[in-house]
Amino acid sequence: ASQVLVMGPDDYIVAVVSSLNRPFGSGIMTPSGILLNSQMLDFSWMNETEDHSSPSLMNSIQPGKRPLSFLLPTVVRPSEGMCGTYLCLGANGGDKALSSITQVLVNVLTYNKNLSESLSLGRLHPQIQSNILEVDSEFPEEDINYFTSIGQQVNKVEVLSLVHGARRTNNFIIGVKDPRSMDAAGATIL
Amino acid sequence: AAEKEASQQSSLGAYSPVDYMSITSFPRLPEEEAAVAGGGGSESCLRSRKEEDAFLGEQETDPDSFLKSARLQRLPSSSSEMGSQDGSPLQETTKDPFSGDCSCRQDGLTVIITACLTFATGVTVALIMQIYFGDPQIFHQGAVVTDAARCTALGIEVLNKQGSSVDAAIASALCSGILNPHTAGLGGGGVMLVHDIRKNESRVIDFQETAPFNIQEEGLRKAWETKPGLLVGVPGMAKGLHEAHLSYGRLPWRQLLGLAADVAQDGFNVTHDLAMAIKDVKEQHNYSDRFKEIFLPDGQPLLPGMFMRRPDLAALLHLLGSGGVSAFYSGNVTQEIISEVLKYGGTLSEEDFSNYTVLVDNPVHTIYQGHLVLSPSPPHVGPALITALNILEGFNITSQVARDNILHWITETLKVVLALASSLGDPFYNASISHSVEDMMSKSKANFLRQQIDSQPYPSELHIPHFSMESGPS
């Protein structure tokens, strides 16, 4: 998925997450250069899975229907008044986006860490179908040791999900990219 | 006599530090005036005055003592004495001496004060309205984050041109489709969450792809690997961004698309992410010739930092800028897409394009740690995120708590909400989803799930039945 996060001088917060489903979507490209999506893969199909889980009837294919989506643009603001912390988050990585955004929110709102640190800290993602716990390269070794010591299978991967964010505290605004991304960039108007 | 009077006045004025008239022009009492006009006549009144003035003129030459004695002469020490002084020119009165001519002066002052207050109130109200409803007078900060530095710069450029935040997001999203065509583009879809800080209003603009009307599950299941056209949903990107622009745009649509088209026309450096994605698909043979021509020129994948142009996308964006989204959903572009999809075994039709609609909805929300968290409603998994936060808020997550406990809580919470997320879908096709979402996001449900997590050792079996979330080899 692709993310765009904007906190503008007009006091609007905008988060856009868009996708073609798989990389390059269906791989079909029109003569005018449009790459077409493969979004039908996000529907749940009968007899498709080999594990113990079953396809969801709620997410079955029907004409005109939208498939289940893990695109999660997220906005946070003070629950009362206008003073305080505003956040704008986006993530890629399918269902890993849900795990990643949850952990970033815990880092910022519970531990009161700054956004930059919150995005850079290691993250985990439990695979509910295989019961394997995936962790990224920034995840602390001592925490991995804890999981392995209790019998949890852990799979370490380079990147689970890229989470970008923007934060506004009163009139101070900052845009921060996930340090795991080489290409992303956050910029601020001073 | 008049000359004598004038002489007395001028001699007093010569040595007195105070204005003579200020002493002699004590307000006349109404009774005194009545006496002048009535019984005594003007002559006796004038004589009385002259006697007074003559008395004043005989006083000491020291101005202070002169003033003191003058006032003592004119003002009785008390009202009781006043009536007993028959020879005094002052008489007791029962009327307000200032109620006559002076009342006119008071009315004037009232008018002035009222006018000033009205003006000040009007100005204050206008200023307050300007603060809340007018354009910001101070151009304070803004921030843009995207997956590519060039697109971030474009977003900043739009903000600097006085474009709205949504304008910047539209331009940057289109730019992302040019620089990172493996992740997004006009052939795809997405979702936008817009929040107005001042009004505390939020909107979700859902432009996700929809299933074609002629799609059949069985056909898809059997042939999706050999017929990639079956995987294509109706693209929503162009219509979604246009809908957002209609509601929140400030710069002209044509200008926004022109800015994105310039990126495609002028060229850019291949990102690491795109190069890696091309490398990953290099060996696959089911990609179209057009695809290989652009991303695998001479059979070799593009490398990071290589310069490339996309004049085809620039022309398309200019077309959408001038012709609007109808150029995409009911024109030659539509025919082109349908033709390609049919060529690869798909089922898209003109009807799919003409019936495509963007959905505008309210986000789901919760309060976590004193903050309002907003996320898209189904078919997006926003309710699962809300549930996760509701569960986690009840745990005592602090830096003082053992790290093992926190890891256990977070991991189990994520397992639960991922399972719950798998039960979601498009609520327009199943009304029960809306009810289950309400239950899922309730605090009582979160309390129940938290107790389950806390009462079992880690790693535990899942508490919630889950559905498959993966299709095909992915």
CSV table of N, CA and C in Angstrom, one decimal, chain A residues 2-3 5-15 17-20 23-24 27 29-35 37-41 43 45-46 49 52 54 58 61-70 72-77 79 102 110-111 126 129 131 143 150 152 164 171-173 183-189, chain B residues 141-147 149 152 164-165 176 181-184 187 189-193 195-198 200 206 208-211 217 220-221 224 231-233 272-273 287 290-291 310 312 316 336 356-357 368 370-372 374-376 379-381 385 397 403 406 415 418 423 426 429-430 458 466-469 471:
chain,number,residue,atom,x,y,z
A,2,SER,N,0.3,2.3,-0.5
A,2,SER,CA,1.0,3.6,-0.5
A,2,SER,C,0.3,4.5,0.5
A,3,GLN,N,1.1,5.3,1.1
A,3,GLN,CA,0.6,6.2,2.2
A,3,GLN,C,0.9,7.7,1.9
A,5,LEU,N,0.3,11.3,4.1
A,5,LEU,CA,-0.2,11.9,5.3
A,5,LEU,C,0.1,13.4,5.3
A,6,VAL,N,-1.0,14.2,5.5
A,6,VAL,CA,-0.8,15.7,5.5
A,6,VAL,C,-1.5,16.3,6.7
A,7,MET,N,-0.7,17.2,7.3
A,7,MET,CA,-1.3,18.1,8.3
A,7,MET,C,-1.0,19.5,7.9
A,8,GLY,N,-2.0,20.1,7.4
A,8,GLY,CA,-1.8,21.4,6.7
A,8,GLY,C,-2.1,22.6,7.6
A,9,PRO,N,-1.7,23.8,7.1
A,9,PRO,CA,-1.9,25.0,7.8
A,9,PRO,C,-3.4,25.4,7.9
A,10,ASP,N,-4.2,24.7,7.1
A,10,ASP,CA,-5.7,25.0,7.2
A,10,ASP,C,-6.4,24.2,8.3
A,11,ASP,N,-5.6,23.6,9.2
A,11,ASP,CA,-6.1,22.8,10.3
A,11,ASP,C,-6.9,21.6,9.9
A,12,TYR,N,-6.5,21.0,8.8
A,12,TYR,CA,-7.1,19.7,8.4
A,12,TYR,C,-6.0,18.7,8.5
A,13,ILE,N,-6.4,17.5,8.9
A,13,ILE,CA,-5.6,16.3,8.9
A,13,ILE,C,-6.1,15.3,7.9
A,14,VAL,N,-5.2,14.9,7.0
A,14,VAL,CA,-5.6,14.0,5.9
A,14,VAL,C,-4.7,12.8,5.8
A,15,ALA,N,-5.3,11.6,5.8
A,15,ALA,CA,-4.5,10.4,5.7
A,15,ALA,C,-5.1,9.6,4.5
A,17,VAL,N,-4.5,6.1,2.3
A,17,VAL,CA,-3.8,4.8,2.0
A,17,VAL,C,-4.5,4.2,0.8
A,18,SER,N,-3.7,3.9,-0.2
A,18,SER,CA,-4.2,3.3,-1.5
A,18,SER,C,-3.4,2.1,-1.8
A,19,SER,N,-4.0,1.3,-2.7
A,19,SER,CA,-3.3,0.0,-3.0
A,19,SER,C,-3.7,-0.6,-4.3
A,20,LEU,N,-2.9,-1.5,-4.8
A,20,LEU,CA,-3.2,-2.3,-6.0
A,20,LEU,C,-3.4,-3.8,-5.5
A,23,PRO,N,2.0,-6.4,-5.4
A,23,PRO,CA,2.8,-5.6,-6.1
A,23,PRO,C,2.5,-5.6,-7.6
A,24,PHE,N,2.3,-4.4,-8.2
A,24,PHE,CA,1.9,-4.2,-9.6
A,24,PHE,C,0.5,-4.8,-9.9
A,27,GLY,N,-0.8,-7.1,-12.7
A,27,GLY,CA,0.3,-7.1,-13.8
A,27,GLY,C,-0.2,-6.7,-15.1
A,29,MET,N,-1.3,-4.1,-17.8
A,29,MET,CA,-1.1,-2.6,-18.0
A,29,MET,C,-1.7,-2.2,-19.3
A,30,THR,N,-2.5,-1.1,-19.2
A,30,THR,CA,-3.2,-0.6,-20.4
A,30,THR,C,-2.2,0.2,-21.3
A,31,PRO,N,-2.5,0.4,-22.5
A,31,PRO,CA,-1.6,1.2,-23.4
A,31,PRO,C,-1.4,2.6,-22.9
A,32,SER,N,-2.3,3.1,-22.1
A,32,SER,CA,-2.1,4.5,-21.5
A,32,SER,C,-1.3,4.4,-20.2
A,33,GLY,N,-0.8,3.3,-19.8
A,33,GLY,CA,0.1,3.2,-18.7
A,33,GLY,C,-0.6,2.9,-17.3
A,34,ILE,N,-1.9,2.5,-17.3
A,34,ILE,CA,-2.5,2.2,-16.1
A,34,ILE,C,-2.3,0.8,-15.7
A,35,LEU,N,-1.7,0.6,-14.5
A,35,LEU,CA,-1.6,-0.8,-14.0
A,35,LEU,C,-2.9,-1.1,-13.2
A,37,ASN,N,-5.4,-3.3,-10.8
A,37,ASN,CA,-5.3,-3.9,-9.4
A,37,ASN,C,-5.6,-5.4,-9.5
A,38,SER,N,-5.4,-6.1,-8.3
A,38,SER,CA,-5.8,-7.5,-8.1
A,38,SER,C,-6.6,-7.6,-6.9
A,39,GLN,N,-7.5,-6.7,-6.7
A,39,GLN,CA,-8.2,-6.5,-5.4
A,39,GLN,C,-9.1,-7.7,-5.1
A,40,MET,N,-9.5,-8.5,-6.1
A,40,MET,CA,-10.4,-9.6,-5.8
A,40,MET,C,-9.8,-10.6,-4.9
A,41,LEU,N,-8.4,-10.6,-4.8
A,41,LEU,CA,-7.8,-11.5,-3.9
A,41,LEU,C,-8.1,-11.2,-2.5
A,43,PHE,N,-11.0,-10.9,-1.3
A,43,PHE,CA,-12.3,-11.6,-0.9
A,43,PHE,C,-11.9,-12.9,-0.3
A,45,TRP,N,-12.5,-16.8,-0.3
A,45,TRP,CA,-13.0,-17.8,-1.2
A,45,TRP,C,-13.2,-19.2,-0.6
A,46,MET,N,-14.2,-19.9,-1.0
A,46,MET,CA,-14.4,-21.2,-0.5
A,46,MET,C,-13.3,-22.2,-1.0
A,49,THR,N,-8.4,-22.2,1.4
A,49,THR,CA,-7.3,-22.4,2.5
A,49,THR,C,-7.1,-23.8,2.8
A,52,HIS,N,-6.9,-24.8,9.2
A,52,HIS,CA,-8.1,-25.1,9.9
A,52,HIS,C,-9.1,-24.0,9.8
A,54,SER,N,-11.8,-21.3,8.1
A,54,SER,CA,-12.7,-21.4,7.0
A,54,SER,C,-12.9,-20.0,6.4
A,58,MET,N,-19.0,-13.4,5.3
A,58,MET,CA,-19.2,-11.9,5.3
A,58,MET,C,-18.3,-11.3,4.2
A,61,ILE,N,-17.4,-13.2,-2.3
A,61,ILE,CA,-17.5,-12.3,-3.5
A,61,ILE,C,-18.9,-12.2,-3.9
A,62,GLN,N,-19.3,-10.9,-4.2
A,62,GLN,CA,-20.6,-10.6,-4.7
A,62,GLN,C,-20.4,-9.4,-5.6
A,63,PRO,N,-21.2,-9.3,-6.7
A,63,PRO,CA,-21.1,-8.2,-7.6
A,63,PRO,C,-21.3,-6.9,-6.9
A,64,GLY,N,-20.4,-5.9,-7.2
A,64,GLY,CA,-20.5,-4.6,-6.6
A,64,GLY,C,-20.0,-4.5,-5.2
A,65,LYS,N,-19.6,-5.6,-4.6
A,65,LYS,CA,-19.2,-5.6,-3.2
A,65,LYS,C,-17.7,-5.1,-3.1
A,66,ARG,N,-17.4,-4.5,-1.9
A,66,ARG,CA,-16.1,-4.2,-1.6
A,66,ARG,C,-15.5,-5.3,-0.7
A,67,PRO,N,-14.2,-5.7,-0.9
A,67,PRO,CA,-13.6,-6.7,-0.1
A,67,PRO,C,-13.1,-6.1,1.2
A,68,LEU,N,-12.9,-7.0,2.2
A,68,LEU,CA,-12.3,-6.7,3.5
A,68,LEU,C,-11.0,-6.0,3.3
A,69,SER,N,-10.8,-4.9,4.0
A,69,SER,CA,-9.6,-4.1,3.7
A,69,SER,C,-8.8,-3.8,5.0
A,70,PHE,N,-7.5,-4.0,4.9
A,70,PHE,CA,-6.6,-3.6,6.0
A,70,PHE,C,-6.0,-2.2,5.8
A,72,LEU,N,-5.6,1.3,6.8
A,72,LEU,CA,-6.0,1.9,8.0
A,72,LEU,C,-5.5,3.3,8.2
A,73,PRO,N,-6.0,4.2,7.5
A,73,PRO,CA,-5.6,5.6,7.8
A,73,PRO,C,-6.2,5.9,9.2
A,74,THR,N,-5.3,6.5,10.1
A,74,THR,CA,-5.8,6.7,11.5
A,74,THR,C,-5.5,8.1,11.9
A,75,VAL,N,-6.4,8.7,12.6
A,75,VAL,CA,-6.2,10.1,13.1
A,75,VAL,C,-6.5,10.1,14.6
A,76,VAL,N,-5.7,10.8,15.3
A,76,VAL,CA,-5.9,10.9,16.8
A,76,VAL,C,-5.9,12.4,17.1
A,77,ARG,N,-6.8,12.7,18.0
A,77,ARG,CA,-6.9,14.1,18.5
A,77,ARG,C,-7.3,14.1,20.0
A,79,SER,N,-9.4,14.2,23.2
A,79,SER,CA,-10.8,13.9,23.4
A,79,SER,C,-11.6,15.1,23.9
A,102,THR,N,-1.4,-0.4,16.1
A,102,THR,CA,-1.7,-0.5,17.5
A,102,THR,C,-0.5,-0.3,18.4
A,110,THR,N,0.5,5.8,25.4
A,110,THR,CA,0.6,5.2,26.7
A,110,THR,C,2.0,5.5,27.3
A,111,TYR,N,3.1,5.2,26.5
A,111,TYR,CA,4.4,5.5,27.0
A,111,TYR,C,4.9,6.9,26.8
A,126,PRO,N,1.4,-11.3,15.4
A,126,PRO,CA,1.0,-12.8,15.5
A,126,PRO,C,0.3,-13.3,14.3
A,129,GLN,N,-3.2,-17.8,11.8
A,129,GLN,CA,-3.4,-19.1,11.1
A,129,GLN,C,-2.3,-20.1,11.4
A,131,ASN,N,0.0,-19.6,13.9
A,131,ASN,CA,0.4,-19.4,15.3
A,131,ASN,C,1.9,-19.1,15.4
A,143,ASP,N,13.5,-9.7,24.2
A,143,ASP,CA,12.0,-10.0,24.1
A,143,ASP,C,11.8,-11.3,23.2
A,150,ILE,N,9.2,-19.5,26.3
A,150,ILE,CA,7.9,-20.0,26.7
A,150,ILE,C,7.3,-20.9,25.6
A,152,GLN,N,7.1,-20.2,22.3
A,152,GLN,CA,6.4,-19.5,21.1
A,152,GLN,C,7.4,-19.5,19.9
A,164,HIS,N,4.2,5.4,8.7
A,164,HIS,CA,4.6,6.8,8.7
A,164,HIS,C,3.6,7.6,9.6
A,171,ASN,N,0.8,24.3,17.9
A,171,ASN,CA,1.1,24.7,16.5
A,171,ASN,C,2.3,24.1,15.9
A,172,PHE,N,2.9,23.2,16.7
A,172,PHE,CA,4.2,22.6,16.2
A,172,PHE,C,3.8,21.3,15.5
A,173,ILE,N,4.2,21.2,14.2
A,173,ILE,CA,3.8,20.0,13.4
A,173,ILE,C,5.1,19.4,12.9
A,183,ASP,N,13.1,5.2,0.9
A,183,ASP,CA,12.6,6.2,-0.1
A,183,ASP,C,11.7,7.2,0.5
A,184,ALA,N,11.0,6.8,1.6
A,184,ALA,CA,10.0,7.7,2.2
A,184,ALA,C,10.6,9.0,2.7
A,185,ALA,N,9.8,10.0,2.8
A,185,ALA,CA,10.3,11.3,3.4
A,185,ALA,C,9.2,12.0,4.0
A,186,GLY,N,9.5,12.7,5.1
A,186,GLY,CA,8.6,13.6,5.8
A,186,GLY,C,9.1,15.0,5.7
A,187,ALA,N,8.3,16.0,5.4
A,187,ALA,CA,8.8,17.3,5.4
A,187,ALA,C,7.8,18.2,6.1
A,188,THR,N,8.4,19.3,6.7
A,188,THR,CA,7.6,20.2,7.5
A,188,THR,C,7.8,21.6,7.0
A,189,ILE,N,6.7,22.4,6.9
A,189,ILE,CA,6.8,23.8,6.6
A,189,ILE,C,7.1,24.5,7.8
B,141,GLN,N,2.6,26.1,10.5
B,141,GLN,CA,3.3,25.0,10.0
B,141,GLN,C,2.4,24.0,9.3
B,142,GLY,N,3.0,23.1,8.5
B,142,GLY,CA,2.3,22.0,7.9
B,142,GLY,C,3.3,20.9,7.7
B,143,ALA,N,2.8,19.7,7.5
B,143,ALA,CA,3.7,18.6,7.3
B,143,ALA,C,3.1,17.6,6.3
B,144,VAL,N,4.0,17.0,5.5
B,144,VAL,CA,3.6,16.0,4.5
B,144,VAL,C,4.5,14.8,4.6
B,145,VAL,N,4.0,13.6,4.6
B,145,VAL,CA,4.8,12.4,4.6
B,145,VAL,C,4.3,11.5,3.5
B,146,THR,N,5.2,11.0,2.7
B,146,THR,CA,4.8,10.0,1.7
B,146,THR,C,5.9,9.0,1.5
B,147,ASP,N,5.6,8.0,0.7
B,147,ASP,CA,6.6,6.9,0.5
B,147,ASP,C,7.8,7.3,-0.4
B,149,ALA,N,10.3,10.8,-1.6
B,149,ALA,CA,10.7,12.2,-1.3
B,149,ALA,C,10.1,13.1,-2.4
B,152,THR,N,6.6,13.9,-1.5
B,152,THR,CA,6.5,14.7,-0.3
B,152,THR,C,6.7,16.2,-0.7
B,164,SER,N,-5.3,23.4,-0.2
B,164,SER,CA,-5.7,22.8,1.1
B,164,SER,C,-4.9,21.5,1.4
B,165,SER,N,-5.1,21.0,2.6
B,165,SER,CA,-4.4,19.7,3.0
B,165,SER,C,-4.9,18.6,2.0
B,176,SER,N,2.5,9.4,-6.0
B,176,SER,CA,2.9,8.0,-5.6
B,176,SER,C,2.6,7.0,-6.6
B,181,PRO,N,4.6,2.7,-8.9
B,181,PRO,CA,3.4,2.1,-9.5
B,181,PRO,C,3.1,0.7,-9.1
B,182,HIS,N,4.0,0.1,-8.3
B,182,HIS,CA,3.8,-1.3,-7.8
B,182,HIS,C,2.9,-1.2,-6.6
B,183,THR,N,2.7,-0.1,-5.9
B,183,THR,CA,1.9,0.0,-4.7
B,183,THR,C,0.5,0.6,-4.9
B,184,ALA,N,0.5,1.6,-5.9
B,184,ALA,CA,-0.8,2.3,-6.0
B,184,ALA,C,-0.8,3.0,-7.4
B,187,GLY,N,-5.2,2.7,-11.4
B,187,GLY,CA,-5.9,1.4,-11.6
B,187,GLY,C,-6.3,0.7,-10.3
B,189,GLY,N,-7.3,1.5,-5.8
B,189,GLY,CA,-8.3,2.2,-5.0
B,189,GLY,C,-7.7,2.4,-3.6
B,190,GLY,N,-8.5,2.9,-2.7
B,190,GLY,CA,-8.0,3.2,-1.4
B,190,GLY,C,-9.0,3.9,-0.5
B,191,VAL,N,-8.5,4.5,0.5
B,191,VAL,CA,-9.4,5.2,1.5
B,191,VAL,C,-8.7,6.4,2.0
B,192,MET,N,-9.5,7.5,2.2
B,192,MET,CA,-9.0,8.7,2.7
B,192,MET,C,-9.8,9.1,4.0
B,193,LEU,N,-9.0,9.5,5.0
B,193,LEU,CA,-9.7,9.9,6.3
B,193,LEU,C,-9.3,11.4,6.4
B,195,HIS,N,-9.9,14.9,8.6
B,195,HIS,CA,-10.4,15.4,9.9
B,195,HIS,C,-10.2,16.9,10.0
B,196,ASP,N,-11.3,17.6,10.3
B,196,ASP,CA,-11.3,19.1,10.5
B,196,ASP,C,-11.0,19.4,12.0
B,197,ILE,N,-9.9,19.9,12.3
B,197,ILE,CA,-9.5,20.1,13.7
B,197,ILE,C,-10.5,21.1,14.3
B,198,ARG,N,-10.8,22.2,13.6
B,198,ARG,CA,-11.6,23.3,14.3
B,198,ARG,C,-13.0,22.8,14.5
B,200,ASN,N,-14.0,19.7,14.6
B,200,ASN,CA,-14.0,18.3,15.1
B,200,ASN,C,-14.9,17.4,14.3
B,206,ASP,N,-14.3,6.5,0.9
B,206,ASP,CA,-13.9,5.1,0.6
B,206,ASP,C,-14.0,5.0,-1.0
B,208,GLN,N,-12.4,2.3,-2.5
B,208,GLN,CA,-11.9,1.0,-2.7
B,208,GLN,C,-12.5,0.3,-4.0
B,209,GLU,N,-11.8,-0.6,-4.6
B,209,GLU,CA,-12.4,-1.3,-5.8
B,209,GLU,C,-13.6,-2.1,-5.4
B,210,THR,N,-14.5,-2.3,-6.4
B,210,THR,CA,-15.6,-3.2,-6.2
B,210,THR,C,-15.6,-4.3,-7.2
B,211,ALA,N,-16.3,-5.4,-6.8
B,211,ALA,CA,-16.3,-6.6,-7.7
B,211,ALA,C,-17.1,-6.3,-8.9
B,217,GLU,N,-17.7,-16.6,-8.3
B,217,GLU,CA,-16.7,-17.2,-7.4
B,217,GLU,C,-16.1,-18.4,-8.0
B,220,LEU,N,-13.6,-17.7,-10.6
B,220,LEU,CA,-12.4,-17.1,-10.0
B,220,LEU,C,-11.5,-18.1,-9.4
B,221,ARG,N,-12.2,-19.0,-8.6
B,221,ARG,CA,-11.4,-20.0,-7.8
B,221,ARG,C,-10.6,-20.9,-8.8
B,224,TRP,N,-8.1,-18.1,-11.5
B,224,TRP,CA,-7.5,-16.8,-11.3
B,224,TRP,C,-6.0,-16.8,-11.6
B,231,LEU,N,-8.9,-11.0,-11.5
B,231,LEU,CA,-8.6,-10.3,-10.3
B,231,LEU,C,-8.9,-8.9,-10.2
B,232,VAL,N,-9.2,-8.3,-11.4
B,232,VAL,CA,-9.3,-6.8,-11.4
B,232,VAL,C,-10.7,-6.4,-11.0
B,233,GLY,N,-10.7,-5.5,-10.0
B,233,GLY,CA,-11.9,-4.9,-9.5
B,233,GLY,C,-12.0,-3.5,-10.2
B,272,HIS,N,14.2,2.8,-4.5
B,272,HIS,CA,14.7,1.5,-4.1
B,272,HIS,C,13.6,0.5,-4.0
B,273,ASP,N,12.5,1.0,-3.5
B,273,ASP,CA,11.3,0.1,-3.4
B,273,ASP,C,10.8,-0.4,-4.7
B,287,TYR,N,3.3,-11.2,-17.1
B,287,TYR,CA,3.1,-9.8,-17.2
B,287,TYR,C,3.1,-9.4,-18.7
B,290,ARG,N,3.6,-4.5,-22.5
B,290,ARG,CA,3.7,-3.1,-22.1
B,290,ARG,C,4.4,-3.0,-20.8
B,291,PHE,N,4.0,-3.8,-19.8
B,291,PHE,CA,4.7,-3.8,-18.5
B,291,PHE,C,6.2,-4.1,-18.7
B,310,ARG,N,7.6,9.0,-17.5
B,310,ARG,CA,6.3,8.3,-17.8
B,310,ARG,C,5.4,9.3,-18.6
B,312,ASP,N,3.4,8.6,-20.8
B,312,ASP,CA,2.0,8.0,-21.0
B,312,ASP,C,1.1,8.4,-19.8
B,316,LEU,N,-2.2,11.0,-19.6
B,316,LEU,CA,-3.5,10.5,-19.0
B,316,LEU,C,-3.9,11.5,-17.9
B,336,GLU,N,-10.5,1.1,-23.0
B,336,GLU,CA,-9.1,0.6,-23.1
B,336,GLU,C,-8.9,-0.4,-21.9
B,356,TYR,N,-20.0,2.7,-10.6
B,356,TYR,CA,-19.1,2.8,-9.5
B,356,TYR,C,-19.4,4.0,-8.7
B,357,THR,N,-19.5,3.9,-7.4
B,357,THR,CA,-19.7,5.1,-6.5
B,357,THR,C,-18.7,5.1,-5.4
B,368,TYR,N,-9.0,6.7,23.8
B,368,TYR,CA,-7.9,5.9,24.4
B,368,TYR,C,-6.8,6.9,25.0
B,370,GLY,N,-7.2,9.4,26.9
B,370,GLY,CA,-7.6,10.8,26.8
B,370,GLY,C,-7.6,11.3,25.4
B,371,HIS,N,-7.5,10.4,24.4
B,371,HIS,CA,-7.4,10.9,23.0
B,371,HIS,C,-8.5,10.2,22.2
B,372,LEU,N,-9.1,10.9,21.3
B,372,LEU,CA,-10.1,10.4,20.3
B,372,LEU,C,-9.3,9.7,19.2
B,374,LEU,N,-9.6,7.8,15.6
B,374,LEU,CA,-10.6,7.7,14.4
B,374,LEU,C,-10.0,6.8,13.4
B,375,SER,N,-10.8,5.9,12.9
B,375,SER,CA,-10.4,4.9,11.9
B,375,SER,C,-11.5,4.5,11.0
B,376,PRO,N,-11.3,4.0,9.8
B,376,PRO,CA,-12.4,3.8,8.8
B,376,PRO,C,-13.3,2.6,9.3
B,379,PRO,N,-16.0,-1.9,5.1
B,379,PRO,CA,-15.2,-3.1,5.1
B,379,PRO,C,-13.8,-3.0,5.5
B,380,HIS,N,-13.4,-1.8,6.0
B,380,HIS,CA,-12.1,-1.6,6.6
B,380,HIS,C,-12.1,-2.1,8.0
B,381,VAL,N,-10.9,-2.5,8.5
B,381,VAL,CA,-10.8,-3.1,9.8
B,381,VAL,C,-10.6,-2.1,11.0
B,385,LEU,N,-9.1,-2.2,15.2
B,385,LEU,CA,-8.1,-1.3,15.9
B,385,LEU,C,-8.8,-0.7,17.1
B,397,ILE,N,-0.6,-0.8,31.6
B,397,ILE,CA,0.7,-0.7,30.8
B,397,ILE,C,1.5,0.5,31.3
B,403,ARG,N,8.0,-6.4,31.7
B,403,ARG,CA,8.0,-6.4,30.3
B,403,ARG,C,7.3,-7.6,29.8
B,406,ILE,N,3.6,-7.2,29.6
B,406,ILE,CA,3.1,-6.3,28.6
B,406,ILE,C,3.2,-7.0,27.2
B,415,LYS,N,-3.9,-11.0,18.7
B,415,LYS,CA,-4.5,-12.2,18.2
B,415,LYS,C,-6.0,-12.1,18.1
B,418,LEU,N,-7.2,-9.6,15.5
B,418,LEU,CA,-7.0,-10.1,14.1
B,418,LEU,C,-8.1,-11.1,13.8
B,423,SER,N,-13.7,-11.4,10.6
B,423,SER,CA,-15.2,-11.6,10.5
B,423,SER,C,-15.9,-10.4,9.9
B,426,ASP,N,-18.2,-6.1,3.9
B,426,ASP,CA,-18.9,-5.0,3.4
B,426,ASP,C,-20.3,-4.9,4.0
B,429,TYR,N,-23.8,-5.4,2.1
B,429,TYR,CA,-24.2,-6.7,1.7
B,429,TYR,C,-24.6,-7.7,2.8
B,430,ASN,N,-24.4,-7.2,4.0
B,430,ASN,CA,-24.8,-8.0,5.2
B,430,ASN,C,-25.0,-7.1,6.4
B,458,TYR,N,0.5,-17.3,28.8
B,458,TYR,CA,0.9,-17.2,27.4
B,458,TYR,C,1.8,-18.3,27.0
B,466,HIS,N,-11.7,-17.7,14.0
B,466,HIS,CA,-11.2,-16.8,12.9
B,466,HIS,C,-11.4,-17.4,11.5
B,467,PHE,N,-11.4,-16.5,10.6
B,467,PHE,CA,-11.6,-16.9,9.2
B,467,PHE,C,-10.3,-16.7,8.4
B,468,SER,N,-10.2,-17.4,7.3
B,468,SER,CA,-9.1,-17.2,6.4
B,468,SER,C,-9.0,-15.7,5.9
B,469,MET,N,-7.8,-15.2,6.0
B,469,MET,CA,-7.7,-13.8,5.5
B,469,MET,C,-6.8,-13.8,4.2
B,471,SER,N,-5.9,-15.2,0.4
B,471,SER,CA,-6.4,-15.9,-0.8
B,471,SER,C,-5.2,-16.2,-1.7
